[in-house]
Short mmCIF file of C-alpha atoms and ligand atoms in Angstrom, two decimals:
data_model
loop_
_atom_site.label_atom_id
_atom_site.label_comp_id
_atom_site.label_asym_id
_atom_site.label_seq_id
_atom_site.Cartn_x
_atom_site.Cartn_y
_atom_site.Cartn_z
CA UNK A 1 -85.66 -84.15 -66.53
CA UNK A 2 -85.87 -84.45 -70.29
CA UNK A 3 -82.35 -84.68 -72.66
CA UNK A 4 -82.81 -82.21 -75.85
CA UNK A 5 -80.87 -81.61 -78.88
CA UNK A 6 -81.74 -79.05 -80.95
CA UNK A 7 -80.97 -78.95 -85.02
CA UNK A 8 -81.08 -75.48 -86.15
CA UNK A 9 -80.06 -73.83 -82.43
CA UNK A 10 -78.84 -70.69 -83.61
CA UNK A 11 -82.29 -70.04 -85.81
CA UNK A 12 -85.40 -68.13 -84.50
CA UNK A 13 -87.08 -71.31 -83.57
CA UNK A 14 -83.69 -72.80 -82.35
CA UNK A 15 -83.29 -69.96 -80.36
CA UNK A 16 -87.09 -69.91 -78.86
CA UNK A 17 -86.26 -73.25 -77.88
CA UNK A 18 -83.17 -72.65 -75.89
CA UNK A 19 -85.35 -69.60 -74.07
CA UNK A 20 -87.80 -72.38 -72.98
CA UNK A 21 -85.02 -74.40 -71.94
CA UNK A 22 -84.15 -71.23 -70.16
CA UNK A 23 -87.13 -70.81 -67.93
CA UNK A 24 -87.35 -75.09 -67.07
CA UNK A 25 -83.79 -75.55 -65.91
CA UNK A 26 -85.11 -78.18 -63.54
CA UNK A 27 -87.08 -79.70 -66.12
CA UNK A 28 -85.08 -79.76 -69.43
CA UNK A 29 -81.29 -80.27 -70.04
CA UNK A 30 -79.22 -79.68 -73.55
CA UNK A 31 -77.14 -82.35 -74.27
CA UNK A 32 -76.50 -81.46 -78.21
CA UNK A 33 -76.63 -78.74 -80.78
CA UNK A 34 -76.51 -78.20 -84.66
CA UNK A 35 -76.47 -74.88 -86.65
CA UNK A 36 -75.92 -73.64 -90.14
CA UNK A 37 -72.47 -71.55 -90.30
CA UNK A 38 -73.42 -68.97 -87.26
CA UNK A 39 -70.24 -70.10 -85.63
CA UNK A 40 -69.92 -67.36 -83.08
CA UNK A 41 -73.28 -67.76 -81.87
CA UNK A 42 -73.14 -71.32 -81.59
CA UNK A 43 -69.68 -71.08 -79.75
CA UNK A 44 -71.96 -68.64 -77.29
CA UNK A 45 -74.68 -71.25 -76.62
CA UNK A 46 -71.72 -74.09 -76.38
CA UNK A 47 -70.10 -71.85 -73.43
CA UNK A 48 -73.47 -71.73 -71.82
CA UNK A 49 -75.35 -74.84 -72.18
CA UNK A 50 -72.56 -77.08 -72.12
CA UNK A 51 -73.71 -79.59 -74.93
CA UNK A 52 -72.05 -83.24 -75.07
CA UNK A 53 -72.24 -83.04 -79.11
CA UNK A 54 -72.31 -79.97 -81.84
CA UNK A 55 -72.76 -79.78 -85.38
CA UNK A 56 -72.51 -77.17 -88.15
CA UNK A 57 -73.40 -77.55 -92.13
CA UNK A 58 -69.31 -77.69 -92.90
CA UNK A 59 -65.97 -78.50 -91.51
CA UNK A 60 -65.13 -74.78 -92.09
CA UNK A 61 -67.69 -74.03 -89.85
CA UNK A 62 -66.34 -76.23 -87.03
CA UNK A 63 -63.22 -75.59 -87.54
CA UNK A 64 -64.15 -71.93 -86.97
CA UNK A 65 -66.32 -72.92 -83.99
CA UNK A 66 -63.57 -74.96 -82.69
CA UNK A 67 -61.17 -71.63 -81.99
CA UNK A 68 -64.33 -70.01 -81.01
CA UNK A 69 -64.72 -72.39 -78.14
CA UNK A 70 -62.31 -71.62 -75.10
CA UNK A 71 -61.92 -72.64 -72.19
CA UNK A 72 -63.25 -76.13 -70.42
CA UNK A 73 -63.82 -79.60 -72.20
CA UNK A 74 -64.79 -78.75 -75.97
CA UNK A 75 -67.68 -81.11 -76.92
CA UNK A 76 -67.57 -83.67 -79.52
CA UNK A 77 -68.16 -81.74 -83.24
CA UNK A 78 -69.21 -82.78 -86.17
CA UNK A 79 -70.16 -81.59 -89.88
CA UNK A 80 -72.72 -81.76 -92.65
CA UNK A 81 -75.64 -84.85 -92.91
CA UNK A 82 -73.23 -86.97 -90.80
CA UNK A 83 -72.92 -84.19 -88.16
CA UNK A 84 -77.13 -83.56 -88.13
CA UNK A 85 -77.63 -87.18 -87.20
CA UNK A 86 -74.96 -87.27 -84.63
CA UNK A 87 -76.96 -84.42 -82.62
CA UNK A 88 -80.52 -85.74 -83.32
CA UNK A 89 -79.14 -89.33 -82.52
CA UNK A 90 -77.55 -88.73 -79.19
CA UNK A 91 -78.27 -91.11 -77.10
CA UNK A 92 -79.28 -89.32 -74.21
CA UNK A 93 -81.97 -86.94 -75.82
CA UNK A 94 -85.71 -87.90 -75.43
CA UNK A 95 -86.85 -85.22 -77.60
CA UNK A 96 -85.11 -83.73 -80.57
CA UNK A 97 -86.29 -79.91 -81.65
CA UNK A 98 -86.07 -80.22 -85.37
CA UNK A 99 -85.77 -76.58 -86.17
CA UNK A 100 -83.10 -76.32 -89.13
CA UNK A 101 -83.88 -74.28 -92.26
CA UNK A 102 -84.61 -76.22 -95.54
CA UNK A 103 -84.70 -80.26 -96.09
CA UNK A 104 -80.55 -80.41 -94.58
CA UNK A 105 -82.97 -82.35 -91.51
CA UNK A 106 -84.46 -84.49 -93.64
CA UNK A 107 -81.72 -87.62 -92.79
CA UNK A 108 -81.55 -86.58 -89.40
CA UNK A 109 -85.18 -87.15 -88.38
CA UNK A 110 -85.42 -90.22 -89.67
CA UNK A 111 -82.04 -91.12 -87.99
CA UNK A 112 -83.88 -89.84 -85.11
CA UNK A 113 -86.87 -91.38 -85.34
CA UNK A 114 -85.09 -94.67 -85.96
CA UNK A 115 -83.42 -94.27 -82.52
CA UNK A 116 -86.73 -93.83 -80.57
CA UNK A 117 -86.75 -89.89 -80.06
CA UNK A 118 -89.82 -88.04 -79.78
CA UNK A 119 -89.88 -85.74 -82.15
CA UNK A 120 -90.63 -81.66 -81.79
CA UNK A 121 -91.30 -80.50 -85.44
CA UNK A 122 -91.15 -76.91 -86.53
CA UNK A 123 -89.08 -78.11 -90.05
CA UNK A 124 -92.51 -78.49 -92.13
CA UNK A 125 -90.62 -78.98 -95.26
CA UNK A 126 -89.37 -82.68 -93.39
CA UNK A 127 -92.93 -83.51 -93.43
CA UNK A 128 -94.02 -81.93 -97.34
CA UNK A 129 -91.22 -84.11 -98.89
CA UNK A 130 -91.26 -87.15 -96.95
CA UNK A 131 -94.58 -87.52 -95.30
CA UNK A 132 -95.07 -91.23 -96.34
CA UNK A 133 -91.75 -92.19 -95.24
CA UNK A 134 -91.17 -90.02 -91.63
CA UNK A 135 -95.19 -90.74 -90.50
CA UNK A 136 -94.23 -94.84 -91.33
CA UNK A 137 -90.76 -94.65 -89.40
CA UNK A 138 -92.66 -93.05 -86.74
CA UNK A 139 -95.97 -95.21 -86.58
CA UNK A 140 -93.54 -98.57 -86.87
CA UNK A 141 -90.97 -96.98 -84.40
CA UNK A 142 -94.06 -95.98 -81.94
CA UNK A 143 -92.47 -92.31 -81.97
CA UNK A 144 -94.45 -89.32 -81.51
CA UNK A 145 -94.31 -86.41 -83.74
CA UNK A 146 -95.21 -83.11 -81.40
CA UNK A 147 -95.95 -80.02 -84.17
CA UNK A 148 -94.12 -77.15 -83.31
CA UNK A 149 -95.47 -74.93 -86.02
CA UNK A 150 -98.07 -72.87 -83.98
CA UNK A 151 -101.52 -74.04 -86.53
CA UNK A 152 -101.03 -77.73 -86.20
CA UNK A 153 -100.04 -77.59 -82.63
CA UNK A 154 -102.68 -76.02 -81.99
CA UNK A 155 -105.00 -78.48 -84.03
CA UNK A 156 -103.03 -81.21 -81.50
CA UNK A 157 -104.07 -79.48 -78.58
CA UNK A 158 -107.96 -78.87 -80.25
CA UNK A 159 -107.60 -82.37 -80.51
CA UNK A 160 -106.60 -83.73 -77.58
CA UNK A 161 -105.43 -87.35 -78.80
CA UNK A 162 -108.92 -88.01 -80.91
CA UNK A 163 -108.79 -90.51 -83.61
CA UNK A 164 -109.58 -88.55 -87.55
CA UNK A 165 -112.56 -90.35 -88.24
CA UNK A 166 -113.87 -87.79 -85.24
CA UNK A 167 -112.45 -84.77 -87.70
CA UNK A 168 -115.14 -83.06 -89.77
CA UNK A 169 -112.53 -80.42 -91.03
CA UNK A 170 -109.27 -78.60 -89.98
CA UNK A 171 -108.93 -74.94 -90.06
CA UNK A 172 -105.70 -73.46 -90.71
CA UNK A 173 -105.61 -69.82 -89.70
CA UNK A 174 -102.87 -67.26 -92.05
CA UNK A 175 -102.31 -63.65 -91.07
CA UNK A 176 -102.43 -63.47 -94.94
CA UNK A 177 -98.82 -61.84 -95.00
CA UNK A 178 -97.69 -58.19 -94.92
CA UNK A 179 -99.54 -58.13 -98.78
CA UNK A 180 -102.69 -59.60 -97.79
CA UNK A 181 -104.69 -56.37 -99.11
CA UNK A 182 -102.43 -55.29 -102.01
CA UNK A 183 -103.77 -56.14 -105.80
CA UNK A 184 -102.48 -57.85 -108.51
CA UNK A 185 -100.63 -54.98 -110.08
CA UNK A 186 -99.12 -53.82 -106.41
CA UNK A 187 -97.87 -57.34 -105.66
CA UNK A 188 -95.50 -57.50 -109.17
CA UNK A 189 -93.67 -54.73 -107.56
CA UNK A 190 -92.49 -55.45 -104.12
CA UNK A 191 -89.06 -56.42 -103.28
CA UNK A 192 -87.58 -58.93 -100.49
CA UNK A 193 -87.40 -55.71 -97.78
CA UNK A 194 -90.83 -55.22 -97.78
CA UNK A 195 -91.78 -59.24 -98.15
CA UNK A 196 -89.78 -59.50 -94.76
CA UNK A 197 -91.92 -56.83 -92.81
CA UNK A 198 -94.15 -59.59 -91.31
CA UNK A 199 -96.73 -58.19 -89.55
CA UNK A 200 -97.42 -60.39 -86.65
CA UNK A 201 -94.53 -63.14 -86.17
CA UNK A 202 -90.72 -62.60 -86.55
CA UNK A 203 -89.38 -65.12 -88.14
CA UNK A 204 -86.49 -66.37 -90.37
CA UNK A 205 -86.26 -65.28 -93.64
CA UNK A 206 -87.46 -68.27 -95.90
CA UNK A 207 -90.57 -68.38 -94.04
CA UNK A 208 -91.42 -65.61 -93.74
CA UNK A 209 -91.30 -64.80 -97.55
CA UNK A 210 -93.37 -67.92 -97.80
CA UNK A 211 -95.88 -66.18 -95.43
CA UNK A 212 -95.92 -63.52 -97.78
CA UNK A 213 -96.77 -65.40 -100.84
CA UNK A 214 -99.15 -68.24 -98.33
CA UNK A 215 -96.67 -70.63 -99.53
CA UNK A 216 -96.31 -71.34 -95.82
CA UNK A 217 -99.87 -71.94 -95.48
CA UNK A 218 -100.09 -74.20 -98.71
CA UNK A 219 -97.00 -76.09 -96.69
CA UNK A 220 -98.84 -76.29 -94.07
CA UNK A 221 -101.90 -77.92 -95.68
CA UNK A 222 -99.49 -80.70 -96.69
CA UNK A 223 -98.12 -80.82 -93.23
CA UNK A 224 -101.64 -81.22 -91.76
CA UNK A 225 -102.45 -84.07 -93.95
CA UNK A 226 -99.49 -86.27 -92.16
CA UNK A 227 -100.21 -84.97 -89.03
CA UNK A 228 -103.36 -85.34 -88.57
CA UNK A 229 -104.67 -87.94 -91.65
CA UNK A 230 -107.42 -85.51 -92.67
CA UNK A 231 -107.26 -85.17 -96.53
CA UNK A 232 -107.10 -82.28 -98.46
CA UNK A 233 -110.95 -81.70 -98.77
CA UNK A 234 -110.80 -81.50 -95.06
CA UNK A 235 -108.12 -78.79 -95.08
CA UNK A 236 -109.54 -75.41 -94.93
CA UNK A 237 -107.29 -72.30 -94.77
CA UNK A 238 -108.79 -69.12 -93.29
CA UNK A 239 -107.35 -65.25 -93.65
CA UNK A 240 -107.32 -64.02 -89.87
CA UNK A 241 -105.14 -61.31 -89.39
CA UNK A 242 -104.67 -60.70 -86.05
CA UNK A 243 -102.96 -64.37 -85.36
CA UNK A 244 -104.89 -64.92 -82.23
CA UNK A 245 -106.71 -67.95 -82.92
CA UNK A 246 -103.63 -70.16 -84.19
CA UNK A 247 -106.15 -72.58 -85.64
CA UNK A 248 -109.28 -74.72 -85.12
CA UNK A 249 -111.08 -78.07 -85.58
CA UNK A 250 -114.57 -78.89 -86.62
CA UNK A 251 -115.40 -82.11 -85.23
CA UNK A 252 -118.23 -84.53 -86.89
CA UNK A 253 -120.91 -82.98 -84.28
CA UNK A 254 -120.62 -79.65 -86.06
CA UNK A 255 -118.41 -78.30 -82.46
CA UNK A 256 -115.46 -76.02 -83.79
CA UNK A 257 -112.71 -76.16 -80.92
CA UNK A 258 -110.09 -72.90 -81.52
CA UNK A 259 -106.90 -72.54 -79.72
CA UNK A 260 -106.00 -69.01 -78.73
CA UNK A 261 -102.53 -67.28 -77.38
CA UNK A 262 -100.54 -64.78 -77.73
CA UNK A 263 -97.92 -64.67 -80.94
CA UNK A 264 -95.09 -66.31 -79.23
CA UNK A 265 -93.48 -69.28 -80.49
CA UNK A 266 -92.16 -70.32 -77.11
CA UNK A 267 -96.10 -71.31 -76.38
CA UNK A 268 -96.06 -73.91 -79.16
CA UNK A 269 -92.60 -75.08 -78.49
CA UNK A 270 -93.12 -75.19 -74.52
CA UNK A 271 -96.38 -77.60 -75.21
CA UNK A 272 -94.28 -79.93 -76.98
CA UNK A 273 -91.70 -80.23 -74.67
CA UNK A 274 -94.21 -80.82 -71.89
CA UNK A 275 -96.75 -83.11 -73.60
CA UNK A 276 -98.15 -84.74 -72.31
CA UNK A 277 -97.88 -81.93 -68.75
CA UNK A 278 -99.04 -78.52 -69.36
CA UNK A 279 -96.11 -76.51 -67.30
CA UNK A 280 -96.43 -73.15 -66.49
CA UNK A 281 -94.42 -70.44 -68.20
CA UNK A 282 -92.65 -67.17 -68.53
CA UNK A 283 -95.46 -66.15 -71.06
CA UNK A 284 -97.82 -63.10 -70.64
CA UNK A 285 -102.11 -64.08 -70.66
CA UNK A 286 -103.64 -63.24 -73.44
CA UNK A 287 -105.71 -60.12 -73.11
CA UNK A 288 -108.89 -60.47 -75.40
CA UNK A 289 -110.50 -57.05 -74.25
CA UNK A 290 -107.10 -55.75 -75.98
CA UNK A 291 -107.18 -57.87 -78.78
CA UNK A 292 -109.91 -55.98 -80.84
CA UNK A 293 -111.33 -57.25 -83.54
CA UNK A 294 -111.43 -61.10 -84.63
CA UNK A 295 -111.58 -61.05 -88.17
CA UNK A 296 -111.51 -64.20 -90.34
CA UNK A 297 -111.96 -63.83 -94.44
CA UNK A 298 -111.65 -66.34 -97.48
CA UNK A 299 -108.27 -66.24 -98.89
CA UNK A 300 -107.55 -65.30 -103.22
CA UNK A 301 -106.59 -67.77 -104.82
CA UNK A 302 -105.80 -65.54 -107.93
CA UNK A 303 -103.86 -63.35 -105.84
CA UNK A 304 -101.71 -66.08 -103.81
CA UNK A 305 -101.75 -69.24 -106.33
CA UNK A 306 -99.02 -70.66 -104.31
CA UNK A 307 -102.03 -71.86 -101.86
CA UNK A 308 -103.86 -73.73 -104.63
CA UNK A 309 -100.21 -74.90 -106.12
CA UNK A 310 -99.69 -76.86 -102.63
CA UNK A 311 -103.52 -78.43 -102.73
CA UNK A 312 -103.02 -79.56 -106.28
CA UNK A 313 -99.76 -81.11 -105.22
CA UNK A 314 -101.08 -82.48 -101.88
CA UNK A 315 -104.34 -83.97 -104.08
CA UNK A 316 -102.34 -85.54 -106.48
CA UNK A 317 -99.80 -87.30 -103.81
CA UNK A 318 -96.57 -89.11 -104.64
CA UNK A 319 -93.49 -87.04 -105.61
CA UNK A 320 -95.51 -83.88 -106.56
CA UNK A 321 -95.03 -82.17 -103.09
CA UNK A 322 -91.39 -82.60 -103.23
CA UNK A 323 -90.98 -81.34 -106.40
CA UNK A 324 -93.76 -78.15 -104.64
CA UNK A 325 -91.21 -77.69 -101.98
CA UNK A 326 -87.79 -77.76 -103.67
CA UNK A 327 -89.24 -75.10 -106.43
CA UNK A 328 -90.26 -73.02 -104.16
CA UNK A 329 -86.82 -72.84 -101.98
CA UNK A 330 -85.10 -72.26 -105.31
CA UNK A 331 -87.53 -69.52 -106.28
CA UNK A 332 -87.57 -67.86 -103.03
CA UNK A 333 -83.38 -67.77 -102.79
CA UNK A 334 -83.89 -66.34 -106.00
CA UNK A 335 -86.26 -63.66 -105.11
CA UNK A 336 -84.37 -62.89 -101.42
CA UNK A 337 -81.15 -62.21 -104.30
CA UNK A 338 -83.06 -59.98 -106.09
CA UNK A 339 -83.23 -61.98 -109.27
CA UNK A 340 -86.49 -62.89 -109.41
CA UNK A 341 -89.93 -61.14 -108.98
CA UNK A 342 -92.21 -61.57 -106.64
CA UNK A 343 -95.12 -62.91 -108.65
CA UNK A 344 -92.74 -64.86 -110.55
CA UNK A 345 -92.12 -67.05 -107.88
CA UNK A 346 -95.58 -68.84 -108.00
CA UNK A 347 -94.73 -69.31 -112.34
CA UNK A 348 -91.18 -70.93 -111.61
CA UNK A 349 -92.88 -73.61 -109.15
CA UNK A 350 -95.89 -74.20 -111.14
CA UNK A 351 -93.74 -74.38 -114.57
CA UNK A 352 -91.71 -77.00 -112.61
CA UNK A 353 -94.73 -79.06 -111.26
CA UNK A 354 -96.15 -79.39 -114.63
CA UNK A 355 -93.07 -81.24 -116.06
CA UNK A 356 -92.64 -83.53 -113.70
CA UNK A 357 -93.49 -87.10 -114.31
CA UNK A 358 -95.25 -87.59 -110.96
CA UNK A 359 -94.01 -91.50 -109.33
CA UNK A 360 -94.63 -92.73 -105.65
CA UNK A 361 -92.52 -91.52 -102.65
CA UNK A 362 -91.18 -95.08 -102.40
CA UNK A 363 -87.83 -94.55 -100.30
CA UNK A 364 -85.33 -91.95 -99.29
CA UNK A 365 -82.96 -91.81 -102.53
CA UNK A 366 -86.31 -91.52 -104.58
CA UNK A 367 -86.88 -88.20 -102.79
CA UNK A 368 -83.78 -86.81 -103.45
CA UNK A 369 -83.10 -87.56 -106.63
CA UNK A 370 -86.93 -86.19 -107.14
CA UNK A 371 -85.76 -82.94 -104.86
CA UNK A 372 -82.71 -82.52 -106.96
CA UNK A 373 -83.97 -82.87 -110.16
CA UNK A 374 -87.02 -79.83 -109.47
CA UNK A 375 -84.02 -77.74 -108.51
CA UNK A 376 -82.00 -77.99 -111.21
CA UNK A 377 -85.57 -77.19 -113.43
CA UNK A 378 -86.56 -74.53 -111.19
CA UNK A 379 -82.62 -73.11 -111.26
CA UNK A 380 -82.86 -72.93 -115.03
CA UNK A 381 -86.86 -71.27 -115.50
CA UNK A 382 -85.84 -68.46 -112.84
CA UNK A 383 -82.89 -67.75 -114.94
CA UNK A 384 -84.99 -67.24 -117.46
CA UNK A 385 -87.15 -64.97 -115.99
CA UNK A 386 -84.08 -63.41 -114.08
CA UNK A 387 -85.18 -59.65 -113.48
CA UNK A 388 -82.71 -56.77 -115.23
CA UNK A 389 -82.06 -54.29 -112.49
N1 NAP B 401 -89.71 -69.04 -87.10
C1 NAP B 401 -90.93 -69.47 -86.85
O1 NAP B 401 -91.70 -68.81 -86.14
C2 NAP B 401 -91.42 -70.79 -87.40
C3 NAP B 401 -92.73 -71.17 -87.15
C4 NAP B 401 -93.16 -72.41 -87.62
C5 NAP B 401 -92.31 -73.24 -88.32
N2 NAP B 401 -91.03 -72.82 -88.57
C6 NAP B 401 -90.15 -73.73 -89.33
O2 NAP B 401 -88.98 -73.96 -88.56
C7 NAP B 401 -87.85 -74.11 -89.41
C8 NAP B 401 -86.80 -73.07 -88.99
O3 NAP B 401 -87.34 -71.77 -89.16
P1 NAP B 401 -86.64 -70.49 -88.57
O4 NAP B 401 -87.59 -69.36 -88.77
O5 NAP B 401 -86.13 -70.78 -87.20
O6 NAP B 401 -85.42 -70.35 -89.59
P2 NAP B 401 -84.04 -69.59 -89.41
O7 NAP B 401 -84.17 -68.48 -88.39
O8 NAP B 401 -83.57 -69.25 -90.77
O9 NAP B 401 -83.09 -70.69 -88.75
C9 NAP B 401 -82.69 -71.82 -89.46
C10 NAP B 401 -81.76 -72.65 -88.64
O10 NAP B 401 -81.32 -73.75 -89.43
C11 NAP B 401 -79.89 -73.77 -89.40
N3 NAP B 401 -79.41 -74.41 -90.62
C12 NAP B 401 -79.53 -73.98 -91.89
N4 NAP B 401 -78.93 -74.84 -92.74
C13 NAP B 401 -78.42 -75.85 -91.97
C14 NAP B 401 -77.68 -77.03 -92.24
N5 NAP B 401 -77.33 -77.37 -93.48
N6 NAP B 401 -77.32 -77.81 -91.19
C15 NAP B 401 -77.68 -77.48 -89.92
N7 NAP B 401 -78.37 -76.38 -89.61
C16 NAP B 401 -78.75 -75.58 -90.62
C17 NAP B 401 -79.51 -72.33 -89.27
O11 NAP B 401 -78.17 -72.20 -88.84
P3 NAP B 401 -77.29 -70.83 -89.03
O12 NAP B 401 -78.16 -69.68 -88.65
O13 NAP B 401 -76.19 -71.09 -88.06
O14 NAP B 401 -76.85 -70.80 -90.45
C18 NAP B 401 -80.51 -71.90 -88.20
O15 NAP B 401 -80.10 -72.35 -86.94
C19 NAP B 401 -88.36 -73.90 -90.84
O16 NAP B 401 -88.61 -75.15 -91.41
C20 NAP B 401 -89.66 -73.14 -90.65
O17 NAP B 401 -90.59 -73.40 -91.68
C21 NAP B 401 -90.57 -71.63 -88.13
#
């Protein structure tokens, strides 16, 4: 039986997760929980998976989920940062599902880490800010960090535990986004609805717009380099629309190893849990005489710059990628509100990485003073390109 706590429960990953969780009962066991401020749903998975510990992002929040909780012995609640590391810190769970929205985690999987947890990552941004800092904790800590995010696990399970200097290149397959065929002129005009019309995953909404720009993907280039230690040159992102082959590896024998599966997120999030078992699942079998065709085309960098924003940022190390990641949640809120276009978004991020005075990622309050300075900078350029409706 393995303990999990879950930050981010009530999210589509968090929610994945408890459906594994679901079809294991023998094998995995919830003993804590942390959400945003989706009280009611929360106080639903509290009644049914009987956590020892819950958190939300405010004391409003619990004191909401506190009426919402009836009958039985309430578990212990908690709020904001404090709250986070109480659930990924409990000291019963072997593997904490870090699946909250944002860099809110950030704290908490360190915390976590600190305290010997295996770690299930979906929360990419953890790794874009703080890679030096989470992959030392980890390495000095002997923890494990199991991707979640459906390309790099399935460059862990293409890997199968062999060392880089085996890794000719990584592969990182994109569906390209519901805009991967529109032009220039097209793409200044859409608005959030249509950016959140993904066409093969359903996801939340911040990633999902950054699927639509390949912000994800330039994310996930970052993420790949503190996964796996393959630098940026080995990075290679590939337009493959059907999101069948959820990535591959070239090794330095020229082999290219793909992992395949259906577009389920409870595949990726099952693997981690079991690693190092395979267990079997509630999950249908891929059929590849249904699949069609499997298509795989360069991306455009002039369409998407975001993609070639994240390589600059990844190439030139330090505090670049946190000041990457923080613009872009700022210009994406922005966008989701309406007040900002869609090609703007790449311009605030970009405007933001070229004044900053690029230092090394040397500890914790370095990052966020880094992370709150590019939002404040980013805050102020959107304004001024805020749109007139
Ligand atoms: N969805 C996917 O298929 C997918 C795939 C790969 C990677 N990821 C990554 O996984 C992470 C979550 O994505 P998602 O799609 O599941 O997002 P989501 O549906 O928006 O869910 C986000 C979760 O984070 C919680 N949350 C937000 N702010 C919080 C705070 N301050 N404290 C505690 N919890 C907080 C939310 O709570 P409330 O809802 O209660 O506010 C919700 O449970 C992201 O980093 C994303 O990049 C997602």
């Amino acid at each position: 039986m393995k303990h999990v706590a879950i930050l981010g429960s009530t999210g589509s990953i968090g929610r994945s997760a408890l459906a594994v969780v679901d079809a294991h009962p023998a094998r995995l066991r919830i003993v804590a929980l942390a959400a945003g401020g989706n009280a009611p749903l929360l106080a639903e998975q509290v009644a049914r998976y009987r956590p020892d510990t819950v958190a939300m992002a405010t004391g409003d929040g619990v004191d909401r989920l506190r009426r919402l909780c009836g009958g039985g012995a309430p578990p212990a609640m908690a709020s904001g940062a404090a709250g986070l590391v109480a659930v990924a810190t409990h000291p019963a769970a072997d593997i904490v599902i870090c699946a909250s929205a944002g860099t809110a985690g950030l704290e908490a999987v360190l915390a976590a880490i600190d305290a010997g947890k295996t770690i299930a990552l979906a929360n990419k941004e953890v790794l874009v800010m703080a890679g030096p800092l989470v992959t030392r904790a980890a390495a000095r800590r002997g923890v494990s960090i199991l991707p979640v995010d459906s390309e790099h696990n399935a460059i862990h399970q293409c890997l199968h535990g062999r060392p880089p200097d085996e890794i000719r290149r990584v592969i990182l397959t994109a569906s390209g986004g519901p805009f991967r065929d529109y032009d220039a002129a097209a793409l200044s005009g859409v608005d959030p609805a249509a950016a959140l019309q993904h066409p093969t995953w359903q996801m939340g909404r911040k990633i999902t717009i950054d699927s639509a720009t390949l912000m994800n993907k330039g994310l996930e280039v970052v993420e790949a380099h503190w996964l796996f230690g393959v630098s940026a040159d080995q990075i290679e992102v590939v337009i493959h629309p059907q999101s069948i082959v959820h990535s591959m590896v070239e090794l330095i024998d020229g082999s290219v190893i793909a992992q395949l599966g259906v577009t389920d997120m409870r595949l990726p999030i099952q693997y981690a849990c079991s690693y190092p078992e395979r267990w079997g699942g509630a999950l249908p079998s891929l059929d590849l005489t249904r699949a069609g065709r499997l298509e795989f085309l360069p991306p455009s960098p002039d369409r998407f710059p975001c993609l070639g924003l994240a390589y600059r940022a990844l190439r030139t190390e330090g505090t670049l990628p946190v000041v990457l990641n923080a613009a872009n949640e700022v210009a994406v809120e922005a966008f989701l509100e309406r007040k900002l276009g869609f090609t703007s978004i790449p311009r605030v991020i970009e405007e933001t990485m070229d004044a900053h005075a690029v230092e090394a990622v040397s500890s914790l309050p370095v990052v966020r003073r880094v992370d709150g300075w590019a939002r404040e900078h980013a805050r102020v350029l959107a304004r001024g390109l805020e749109l007139t409706q």
